[in-house]
Coordinates of C-alpha atoms in Angstrom, one line a residue:
X1 CA 173.0 5.9 72.0
X2 CA 173.6 3.1 69.5
X3 CA 174.2 4.1 65.9
X4 CA 170.9 4.4 64.1
X5 CA 171.0 3.0 60.6
X6 CA 167.5 4.2 59.5
X7 CA 164.8 6.6 60.5
X8 CA 161.3 5.9 59.2
X9 CA 159.4 9.2 58.8
X10 CA 155.6 9.0 58.7
X11 CA 153.3 12.0 58.3
X12 CA 150.0 11.5 60.0
X13 CA 146.6 13.2 59.6
X14 CA 143.4 11.5 60.9
X15 CA 144.7 8.0 60.3
X16 CA 142.5 6.5 63.1
X17 CA 142.7 2.7 63.3
X18 CA 145.1 2.5 60.3
X19 CA 147.8 3.5 62.8
X20 CA 147.5 0.2 64.6
X21 CA 146.9 -1.7 61.4
X22 CA 150.1 -0.5 59.8
X23 CA 152.3 0.0 62.8
X24 CA 153.5 -3.6 63.3
X25 CA 155.2 -3.6 59.9
X26 CA 157.2 -0.6 61.0
X27 CA 157.9 -1.5 64.6
X28 CA 158.9 -5.1 64.0
X29 CA 161.6 -4.8 61.3
X30 CA 164.2 -7.5 61.1
X31 CA 167.0 -5.0 61.3
X32 CA 166.5 -4.8 65.1
X33 CA 164.8 -2.2 67.3
X34 CA 168.2 -0.8 68.4
X35 CA 169.2 0.0 64.8
X36 CA 166.3 2.2 63.7
X37 CA 163.6 4.6 64.8
X38 CA 160.1 5.4 63.7
X39 CA 159.3 9.2 63.6
X40 CA 155.6 9.9 63.4
X41 CA 154.7 13.6 62.7
X42 CA 151.1 14.3 63.5
X43 CA 149.8 17.2 61.3
X44 CA 147.1 18.5 63.7
X45 CA 144.8 15.5 63.5
X46 CA 141.2 16.2 64.6
X47 CA 140.5 12.6 65.5
X48 CA 142.2 10.4 68.1
X49 CA 145.3 9.8 66.0
X50 CA 147.7 11.6 68.4
X51 CA 146.5 9.6 71.4
X52 CA 146.9 6.4 69.4
X53 CA 150.4 7.4 68.4
X54 CA 151.4 8.3 72.0
X55 CA 150.2 4.9 73.2
X56 CA 152.2 3.3 70.5
X57 CA 155.3 5.2 71.6
X58 CA 154.8 4.0 75.2
X59 CA 154.9 0.4 74.0
X60 CA 157.9 0.8 71.6
X61 CA 160.9 2.8 72.8
X62 CA 162.2 3.2 69.2
X63 CA 159.0 5.1 68.3
X64 CA 158.9 8.9 68.5
X65 CA 155.9 11.2 68.1
X66 CA 156.0 14.8 67.0
X67 CA 153.0 17.1 66.9
X68 CA 152.3 20.3 64.9
X69 CA 149.4 22.5 63.8
X70 CA 147.7 21.4 60.7
X71 CA 149.6 22.4 57.5
X72 CA 147.2 21.0 55.0
X73 CA 149.4 18.5 53.2
X74 CA 152.1 15.9 53.9
X75 CA 155.0 18.2 52.8
X76 CA 155.6 20.0 56.0
X77 CA 155.3 17.0 58.4
X78 CA 157.7 15.1 56.1
X79 CA 160.2 18.0 56.3
X80 CA 159.8 18.2 60.1
X81 CA 160.4 14.4 60.4
X82 CA 163.5 14.6 58.1
X83 CA 164.9 17.4 60.2
X84 CA 164.4 15.4 63.4
X85 CA 165.6 12.1 62.0
X86 CA 168.8 10.7 63.5
X87 CA 169.3 7.7 61.2
X88 CA 172.0 7.4 58.6
X89 CA 169.2 6.8 56.0
X90 CA 165.6 8.0 56.0
X91 CA 162.8 5.9 54.7
X92 CA 159.6 7.8 53.8
X93 CA 156.3 5.9 54.5
X94 CA 152.7 7.1 54.3
X95 CA 150.3 6.5 57.1
X96 CA 148.3 3.9 55.2
X97 CA 151.2 1.8 53.9
X98 CA 153.3 -1.0 55.2
X99 CA 156.9 -2.3 54.9
X100 CA 157.8 -5.9 54.4
X101 CA 159.5 -7.5 57.4
X102 CA 163.0 -7.4 56.0
X103 CA 162.7 -4.1 54.0
X104 CA 164.9 -1.9 56.1
X105 CA 167.6 -4.6 56.6
X106 CA 167.9 -5.3 52.9
X107 CA 167.6 -1.7 51.7
X108 CA 170.1 -0.4 54.2
X109 CA 172.6 -3.2 53.4
X110 CA 172.4 -2.3 49.7
X111 CA 172.7 1.4 50.3
X112 CA 175.6 0.9 52.7
X113 CA 177.7 -1.3 50.4
X114 CA 177.3 1.1 47.5
X115 CA 177.3 4.5 49.2
X116 CA 173.9 5.1 47.6
X117 CA 172.1 8.5 47.8
X118 CA 168.8 6.8 47.1
X119 CA 167.7 3.2 47.5
X120 CA 164.5 2.2 45.7
X121 CA 162.7 -0.9 47.0
X122 CA 160.3 -2.9 44.9
X123 CA 156.7 -1.7 45.4
X124 CA 153.6 -3.8 45.7
X125 CA 150.1 -3.4 47.0
X126 CA 146.7 -2.3 45.7
X127 CA 147.7 1.1 44.4
X128 CA 150.7 0.2 42.2
X129 CA 151.1 -1.7 39.0
X130 CA 154.2 -3.2 37.5
X131 CA 157.1 -0.9 36.7
X132 CA 160.1 -1.5 34.3
X133 CA 162.2 0.2 36.9
X134 CA 161.9 -3.0 39.1
X135 CA 162.6 -5.4 36.3
X136 CA 165.9 -6.4 37.9
X137 CA 168.0 -5.3 40.9
X138 CA 170.8 -2.8 40.2
X139 CA 173.5 -2.1 42.7
X140 CA 174.6 1.2 41.1
X141 CA 172.9 3.4 38.5
X142 CA 171.9 7.0 37.9
X143 CA 169.1 8.9 36.1
X144 CA 171.3 8.8 33.0
X145 CA 171.5 5.1 32.6
X146 CA 168.2 3.8 34.2
X147 CA 164.5 4.7 33.7
X148 CA 164.2 6.2 37.2
X149 CA 162.1 9.0 35.9
X150 CA 159.3 6.6 35.2
X151 CA 158.5 6.3 38.9
X152 CA 158.2 9.6 40.8
X153 CA 156.8 8.6 44.2
X154 CA 158.9 9.5 47.2
X155 CA 158.4 6.2 49.0
X156 CA 162.2 5.7 49.0
X157 CA 165.2 5.4 51.3
X158 CA 167.4 8.4 51.2
X159 CA 170.8 9.0 52.7
X160 CA 170.2 11.8 55.2
X161 CA 173.4 13.7 54.4
X162 CA 172.4 13.7 50.7
X163 CA 169.1 15.5 51.6
X164 CA 170.9 17.9 53.9
X165 CA 173.7 18.7 51.4
X166 CA 171.3 19.6 48.6
X167 CA 168.6 21.1 50.8
X168 CA 166.0 18.8 49.4
X169 CA 162.6 19.6 50.9
X170 CA 159.0 19.1 50.1
X171 CA 156.8 22.1 49.3
X172 CA 154.7 23.0 52.3
X173 CA 151.0 23.8 52.6
X174 CA 148.4 22.5 50.1
X175 CA 150.5 21.3 47.1
X176 CA 149.4 18.4 45.0
X177 CA 152.2 16.6 43.1
X178 CA 154.7 17.2 46.0
X179 CA 156.4 13.9 45.3
X180 CA 157.0 14.9 41.7
X181 CA 158.6 18.2 42.6
X182 CA 160.8 16.5 45.2
X183 CA 162.0 13.6 43.0
X184 CA 162.7 15.6 39.8
X185 CA 165.2 17.5 42.0
X186 CA 166.6 14.5 43.8
X187 CA 167.2 12.1 40.9
X188 CA 169.6 14.4 38.9
X189 CA 171.6 15.2 42.1
X190 CA 172.0 11.5 43.1
X191 CA 175.5 10.2 42.2
X192 CA 174.4 6.6 43.1
X193 CA 171.0 5.1 43.1
X194 CA 170.4 1.4 44.0
X195 CA 167.3 -0.6 43.0
X196 CA 166.2 -3.7 45.0
X197 CA 163.8 -5.6 42.8
X198 CA 163.9 -9.1 44.1
X199 CA 162.0 -8.5 47.3
X200 CA 158.8 -6.5 47.7
X201 CA 159.7 -3.8 50.2
X202 CA 156.9 -1.3 50.2
X203 CA 153.2 -2.1 50.1
X204 CA 151.2 0.9 48.8
X205 CA 147.6 0.1 49.9
X206 CA 144.3 1.6 48.9
X207 CA 142.1 2.2 52.0
X208 CA 138.7 0.7 52.2
X209 CA 137.2 4.0 53.1
X210 CA 138.9 5.9 50.2
X211 CA 141.0 7.9 52.7
X212 CA 144.1 7.8 50.5
X213 CA 142.4 10.4 48.2
X214 CA 142.3 14.0 49.2
X215 CA 138.9 15.6 49.6
X216 CA 140.3 19.0 48.9
X217 CA 138.8 20.9 46.0
X218 CA 140.5 20.2 42.7
X219 CA 141.4 23.1 40.4
X220 CA 142.7 22.4 36.9
X221 CA 144.4 25.8 36.5
X222 CA 146.2 25.5 39.8
X223 CA 147.2 21.9 39.0
X224 CA 148.8 22.8 35.8
X225 CA 150.4 25.8 37.5
X226 CA 152.1 23.4 39.9
X227 CA 153.1 21.2 37.0
X228 CA 154.8 24.2 35.4
X229 CA 156.8 24.5 38.7
X230 CA 157.8 20.8 38.5
X231 CA 158.9 21.2 34.9
X232 CA 160.9 24.3 35.8
X233 CA 162.5 22.4 38.7
X234 CA 163.6 19.6 36.4
X235 CA 165.0 22.1 33.9
X236 CA 166.9 23.8 36.6
X237 CA 168.3 20.5 37.9
X238 CA 169.7 19.4 34.5
X239 CA 171.8 20.9 31.7
X240 CA 170.2 21.4 28.3
X241 CA 170.7 18.5 26.0
X242 CA 169.7 14.9 25.4
X243 CA 169.3 13.9 29.0
X244 CA 167.2 16.9 29.9
X245 CA 165.0 16.3 26.9
X246 CA 164.6 12.6 27.8
X247 CA 163.6 13.4 31.4
X248 CA 161.2 16.2 30.5
X249 CA 159.6 13.9 27.9
X250 CA 158.1 11.9 30.8
X251 CA 156.4 15.1 32.2
X252 CA 155.1 16.0 28.7
X253 CA 153.7 12.6 27.7
X254 CA 152.3 11.5 31.1
X255 CA 151.4 14.5 33.2
X256 CA 150.9 17.3 30.5
X257 CA 149.0 15.3 27.9
X258 CA 146.9 13.2 30.3
X259 CA 143.9 15.5 29.7
X260 CA 144.1 15.9 25.9
X261 CA 144.2 12.2 25.1
X262 CA 142.3 9.0 25.8
X263 CA 140.5 8.1 27.9
X264 CA 139.9 11.6 29.3
X265 CA 138.7 13.4 26.2
X266 CA 136.5 10.5 25.1
X267 CA 134.6 10.6 28.4
X268 CA 134.0 14.2 29.2
X269 CA 131.8 16.8 27.5
X270 CA 133.1 19.3 25.0
X271 CA 133.2 22.1 27.5
X272 CA 135.5 20.2 29.9
X273 CA 137.6 19.0 27.0
X274 CA 138.1 22.4 25.5
X275 CA 138.8 24.0 28.8
X276 CA 141.6 21.5 29.5
X277 CA 143.0 22.1 26.1
X278 CA 143.1 25.9 26.6
X279 CA 144.9 25.5 29.9
X280 CA 147.4 22.9 28.7
X281 CA 148.4 24.4 25.3
X282 CA 150.3 27.4 26.7
X283 CA 152.2 25.2 29.0
X284 CA 153.3 22.9 26.2
X285 CA 154.4 25.8 24.0
X286 CA 156.3 27.6 26.7
X287 CA 157.8 25.0 29.1
X288 CA 159.3 22.3 26.8
X289 CA 162.4 22.7 24.6
X290 CA 161.9 21.5 21.0
X291 CA 163.9 18.3 21.5
X292 CA 161.3 17.0 23.9
X293 CA 158.6 16.6 21.3
X294 CA 161.1 15.6 18.6
X295 CA 162.2 12.5 20.4
X296 CA 158.7 11.1 21.2
X297 CA 157.4 8.0 19.6
X298 CA 154.9 8.4 16.7
X299 CA 151.5 8.7 18.4
X300 CA 152.8 10.9 21.3
X301 CA 154.6 13.1 18.8
X302 CA 151.5 13.4 16.7
X303 CA 149.4 14.3 19.8
X304 CA 152.0 16.9 20.9
X305 CA 152.1 18.4 17.4
X306 CA 148.3 18.7 17.2
X307 CA 148.3 20.3 20.7
X308 CA 151.0 22.9 19.8
X309 CA 149.4 23.6 16.4
X310 CA 146.1 24.4 18.0
X311 CA 143.9 21.5 16.8
X312 CA 141.6 20.4 19.6
X313 CA 139.1 18.6 17.4
X314 CA 141.9 16.6 15.8
X315 CA 143.1 15.7 19.3
X316 CA 139.6 14.2 20.0
X317 CA 139.5 12.2 16.8
X318 CA 143.1 10.9 17.4
X319 CA 142.1 9.8 20.9
X320 CA 139.1 7.9 19.5
X321 CA 141.3 6.1 17.0
X322 CA 144.1 5.3 19.3
X323 CA 141.6 4.0 21.9
X324 CA 140.4 1.5 19.3
X325 CA 143.8 0.1 18.7
X326 CA 144.2 -3.4 20.1
X327 CA 147.2 -5.7 20.6
X328 CA 147.2 -9.2 19.0
X329 CA 149.3 -11.9 20.6
X330 CA 150.6 -15.1 18.9
X331 CA 151.9 -17.8 21.2
X332 CA 153.8 -20.8 19.9
X333 CA 156.6 -23.3 20.5
X334 CA 155.6 -24.1 24.1
X335 CA 157.9 -26.5 25.9
X336 CA 157.8 -27.8 29.5
X337 CA 160.7 -29.5 31.3
X338 CA 160.5 -31.9 34.2
X339 CA 161.1 -29.1 36.7
X340 CA 158.0 -27.1 35.7
X341 CA 159.9 -24.6 33.6
X342 CA 157.7 -23.4 30.6
X343 CA 159.2 -21.8 27.5
X344 CA 157.0 -19.9 25.0
X345 CA 157.6 -17.9 21.8
X346 CA 155.4 -14.7 21.9
X347 CA 154.8 -12.3 19.1
X348 CA 152.8 -9.0 19.6
X349 CA 151.4 -6.7 16.9
X350 CA 148.9 -3.8 17.0
X351 CA 145.8 -3.5 15.0
X352 CA 143.2 -0.8 14.1
X353 CA 139.5 -1.0 14.8
X354 CA 138.9 -2.8 11.5
X355 CA 141.4 -5.5 12.3
X356 CA 144.1 -4.3 9.9
X357 CA 147.6 -3.8 11.2
X358 CA 148.8 -0.5 12.5
X359 CA 151.5 0.3 9.9
X360 CA 154.0 2.7 8.7
X361 CA 154.4 3.7 5.0
X362 CA 157.7 4.6 3.4
X363 CA 157.6 7.8 1.5
X364 CA 160.8 9.4 -0.1
X365 CA 163.0 7.2 2.1
X366 CA 161.2 8.1 5.3
X367 CA 158.4 6.5 7.3
X368 CA 155.0 8.2 8.0
X369 CA 152.0 6.8 9.8
X370 CA 149.6 4.9 7.6
X371 CA 147.4 7.5 5.8
X372 CA 144.4 5.2 6.3
X373 CA 144.9 5.8 10.1
X374 CA 145.4 9.5 9.9
X375 CA 142.8 10.2 7.2
X376 CA 140.4 12.8 8.4
X377 CA 142.6 14.0 11.3
X378 CA 143.4 17.6 10.2
X379 CA 147.1 18.3 10.7
X380 CA 148.1 14.7 11.0
X381 CA 149.0 14.1 7.4
X382 CA 152.6 13.1 6.6
X383 CA 153.9 13.1 10.1
X384 CA 157.5 11.8 9.8
X385 CA 158.4 8.9 12.2
X386 CA 162.1 9.4 12.6
X387 CA 162.7 6.2 14.6
X388 CA 159.9 3.6 14.3
X389 CA 161.4 1.6 17.2
X390 CA 161.6 4.5 19.6
X391 CA 160.4 3.4 23.0
X392 CA 159.0 0.1 21.5
X393 CA 159.4 -2.7 24.0
X394 CA 157.7 -5.7 25.6
X395 CA 157.8 -7.6 28.9
X396 CA 156.1 -10.6 30.3
X397 CA 154.5 -10.0 33.7
X398 CA 153.3 -12.5 36.3
X399 CA 150.8 -11.2 38.9
X400 CA 150.5 -12.7 42.3
X401 CA 146.9 -11.5 42.9
X402 CA 146.7 -12.7 46.5
X403 CA 149.8 -10.8 47.6
X404 CA 149.5 -7.9 45.2
X405 CA 152.9 -8.3 43.7
X406 CA 154.0 -8.2 40.1
X407 CA 157.1 -10.2 38.9
X408 CA 159.0 -9.9 35.6
X409 CA 159.7 -13.1 33.7
X410 CA 162.8 -13.9 31.8
X411 CA 162.4 -13.0 28.2
X412 CA 164.2 -12.0 25.0
X413 CA 161.4 -9.8 23.6
X414 CA 162.7 -7.2 21.1
X415 CA 161.0 -4.9 18.6
X416 CA 161.7 -5.0 14.9
X417 CA 160.3 -3.6 11.7
X418 CA 158.6 -6.1 9.4
X419 CA 157.4 -5.6 5.9
X420 CA 153.6 -6.0 5.4
X421 CA 151.9 -6.3 2.1
X422 CA 153.2 -5.0 -1.2
X423 CA 152.7 -1.2 -0.9
X424 CA 155.8 -0.3 1.1
X425 CA 154.0 -0.8 4.4
X426 CA 155.8 -2.1 7.6
X427 CA 154.6 -2.9 11.0
X428 CA 156.4 -2.9 14.3
X429 CA 156.5 -6.3 15.9
X430 CA 157.7 -7.2 19.4
X431 CA 158.8 -10.8 19.5
X432 CA 160.9 -13.3 21.4
X433 CA 161.1 -16.2 23.8
X434 CA 159.8 -16.2 27.3
X435 CA 160.8 -18.5 30.1
X436 CA 158.4 -18.9 33.1
X437 CA 160.5 -20.6 35.7
X438 CA 158.4 -21.1 38.9
X439 CA 161.5 -22.1 40.8
X440 CA 163.0 -18.6 40.5
X441 CA 160.2 -16.3 39.3
X442 CA 159.5 -14.7 42.7
X443 CA 162.7 -12.6 42.9
X444 CA 164.9 -15.7 42.6
X445 CA 162.7 -17.7 44.9
X446 CA 160.1 -20.4 44.1
X447 CA 156.5 -19.3 43.7
X448 CA 154.4 -20.0 46.8
X449 CA 151.1 -21.9 46.5
X450 CA 148.5 -19.9 44.6
X451 CA 147.3 -18.8 41.2
X452 CA 149.5 -16.5 39.1
X453 CA 148.1 -14.7 36.1
X454 CA 150.5 -14.0 33.1
X455 CA 150.2 -10.7 31.2
X456 CA 152.2 -8.9 28.6
X457 CA 153.2 -5.2 28.7
X458 CA 153.8 -3.9 25.2
X459 CA 154.4 -0.5 23.6
X460 CA 154.6 0.2 19.9
X461 CA 154.7 3.6 18.2
X462 CA 153.7 5.3 21.5
X463 CA 150.7 3.1 22.1
X464 CA 150.9 1.1 25.3
X465 CA 148.8 -1.9 26.3
X466 CA 148.8 -4.6 28.9
X467 CA 146.9 -7.6 27.5
X468 CA 146.4 -10.9 29.2
X469 CA 148.8 -13.5 27.8
X470 CA 146.1 -15.2 25.7
X471 CA 146.7 -16.0 22.0
X472 CA 144.5 -14.3 19.5
X473 CA 144.1 -17.7 17.7
X474 CA 142.6 -20.0 20.4
X475 CA 144.1 -23.0 18.6
X476 CA 147.5 -21.8 19.8
X477 CA 146.5 -22.8 23.4
X478 CA 148.7 -25.8 23.5
X479 CA 148.0 -28.5 26.0
X480 CA 150.0 -28.1 29.2
X481 CA 150.6 -30.6 32.0
X482 CA 151.1 -30.5 35.7
X483 CA 154.8 -30.8 36.8
X484 CA 156.6 -31.2 40.0
X485 CA 158.1 -27.8 40.8
X486 CA 161.9 -28.2 40.8
X487 CA 161.6 -31.9 41.2
X488 CA 160.1 -31.5 44.7
X489 CA 156.7 -32.4 46.1
X490 CA 155.0 -29.1 45.2
X491 CA 153.4 -29.0 41.7
X492 CA 152.8 -26.3 39.1
X493 CA 150.2 -26.5 36.5
X494 CA 150.1 -24.0 33.6
X495 CA 146.6 -23.7 32.3
X496 CA 144.4 -21.5 30.0
X497 CA 141.8 -20.3 32.6
X498 CA 140.4 -17.4 34.5
X499 CA 139.1 -14.2 32.9
X500 CA 139.8 -14.3 29.2
X501 CA 141.2 -17.8 29.4
X502 CA 144.7 -16.3 29.9
X503 CA 147.8 -18.3 30.8
X504 CA 147.9 -19.0 34.6
X505 CA 150.4 -20.8 36.7
X506 CA 148.6 -22.8 39.5
X507 CA 151.0 -23.8 42.3
X508 CA 149.9 -26.4 44.8
X509 CA 151.3 -28.1 47.8
X510 CA 151.1 -31.9 47.8
X511 CA 147.9 -33.2 49.4
X512 CA 148.4 -34.4 53.0
X513 CA 148.6 -38.1 53.5
X514 CA 145.2 -39.7 54.5
X515 CA 144.8 -40.0 58.3
X516 CA 144.6 -43.7 59.4
X517 CA 141.2 -44.6 60.8
X518 CA 141.2 -45.6 64.4
X519 CA 140.7 -49.3 65.0
X520 CA 137.1 -50.4 65.9
X521 CA 137.0 -52.4 69.1
X522 CA 134.9 -55.5 68.5
X523 CA 132.9 -56.4 71.6
X524 CA 132.1 -60.0 72.3
X525 CA 128.3 -60.7 72.0
X526 CA 126.3 -60.7 75.2
X527 CA 126.0 -64.1 77.0
X528 CA 122.4 -64.5 76.2
X529 CA 123.0 -64.0 72.5
X530 CA 125.8 -66.6 72.6
X531 CA 123.3 -69.1 74.1
X532 CA 120.8 -68.4 71.3
X533 CA 123.6 -68.8 68.7
X534 CA 124.7 -72.2 70.1
X535 CA 121.1 -73.3 70.3
X536 CA 120.6 -72.5 66.6
X537 CA 123.8 -74.3 65.7
X538 CA 122.6 -77.5 67.5
X539 CA 119.4 -77.6 65.4
X540 CA 121.3 -77.4 62.1
X541 CA 122.8 -80.2 60.1
X542 CA 126.6 -80.5 60.2
X543 CA 126.8 -79.1 56.7
X544 CA 124.8 -75.9 57.5
X545 CA 126.4 -75.5 60.9
X546 CA 129.8 -75.3 59.1
X547 CA 128.6 -72.6 56.7
X548 CA 127.1 -70.4 59.5
X549 CA 130.4 -70.6 61.4
X550 CA 132.3 -69.5 58.3
X551 CA 130.0 -66.5 57.7
X552 CA 130.3 -65.4 61.3
X553 CA 134.1 -65.5 61.2
X554 CA 134.1 -63.4 58.0
X555 CA 131.9 -60.8 59.5
X556 CA 134.0 -60.5 62.6
X557 CA 137.1 -60.1 60.5
X558 CA 135.6 -57.2 58.5
X559 CA 134.7 -55.5 61.8
X560 CA 138.3 -55.7 63.0
X561 CA 139.6 -54.2 59.8
X562 CA 137.4 -51.0 60.1

């Protein structure tokens, strides 16, 4: 048997027609059918999925099908597939998702040349947004020097021996958040992680029938019990200290506090809000070391403080005020070159519901949140902001809506603290130049024909927003012109259009040349008509006879030119 470079492992349960819909992307990879295998593990499907899989295996020798009794969740079929895999690397894929044609070839090549334990391919599709993890490709990194913890899905390529050596397995049976548990154990153990960001590898798709979402009953107590297990696994996989605090901070601010902040608490009734608070508070008090909360940006630190101090009503009021905070974008100094490259200067600030800036106030040499913002929120007074620029950042994003791919533009956006007014106030500003180069924007490749929306991801003081790139002052919408893309025939036109009149790049192919019209054959007039014509001419004077002949010749010429 030839050396297998990769095994694709796919857990299946009642996938139905999605098997045939997604299978071509798995069975027709550019790496070559003799270099990889597809291992489907049917988890006791009650529809015709197993029969569909067996027919698929009959047509494709590099497809294998395993069958087991239903286990209730993807964890066990994944473990069974990993144990049966023969490839040097294992790519995990869900039954509804697809791989790009060159995904395995590119991911394996990157993993092989770096000896990577994990290779992360850029994700796209209808169930994933932009991620700073895929801002650029990285040949070699670890959880210590890259924001890997910000993406915890298991749709990755893993070196098989790495999984075996560390006995990395998914929890079996009904277990929501199985990806989180697996990845918080895998990341710290990986000596080398590679990130392929210039080619969309994995398409995470939302099913039209909603079949991606489990119909199993949801229990909040059980869910946070599982989260406690995830937090414990991350704690056990790392040494106490700055790295552990930073990694656990993600589990605190995203998973733990998701139901004590906006939009959740502003949508549900008081009973549901207080029940969630009563379940979450003991977890926050018991599971996280003090350094986790201490290093959070201002709003998240305040939320964690109110939670741990036992102030549910203050949490609700904080959520209402944070929800009303809006970003304001200023766009200036737009320049276009002859190759279609567009340069802009972008400045982002955050503002409260009344339009005034979200500021900090200096007190005794330290910064606190603006008292006008925290007034009336019991327990929020005088919260010290140790580092006003903690986690502050900005990025310019370009969305290919047709292909469901997000790209990161080249930018120099950086946060800084800027004095505001005369009362010791300051605001955090994210500002810098942005270059939108349609010749390289798609992972180093030119943009294909289509319309691309431009957005800005920005976070300040723990408040994150993703506004359309549309200046607050509409007079800043400078006139933009259509240019030839890279000097070629294709054109790119930046324009303020679409929803919200945001900046869009419209790329078009040149119009096709007009098709030449077929010549019209001019038939000679019938003999009888020619006799009539000659008879008419004989009756005319020489002067009129000459004029009629001239008109007839002109009409015949026009007919020939049609």
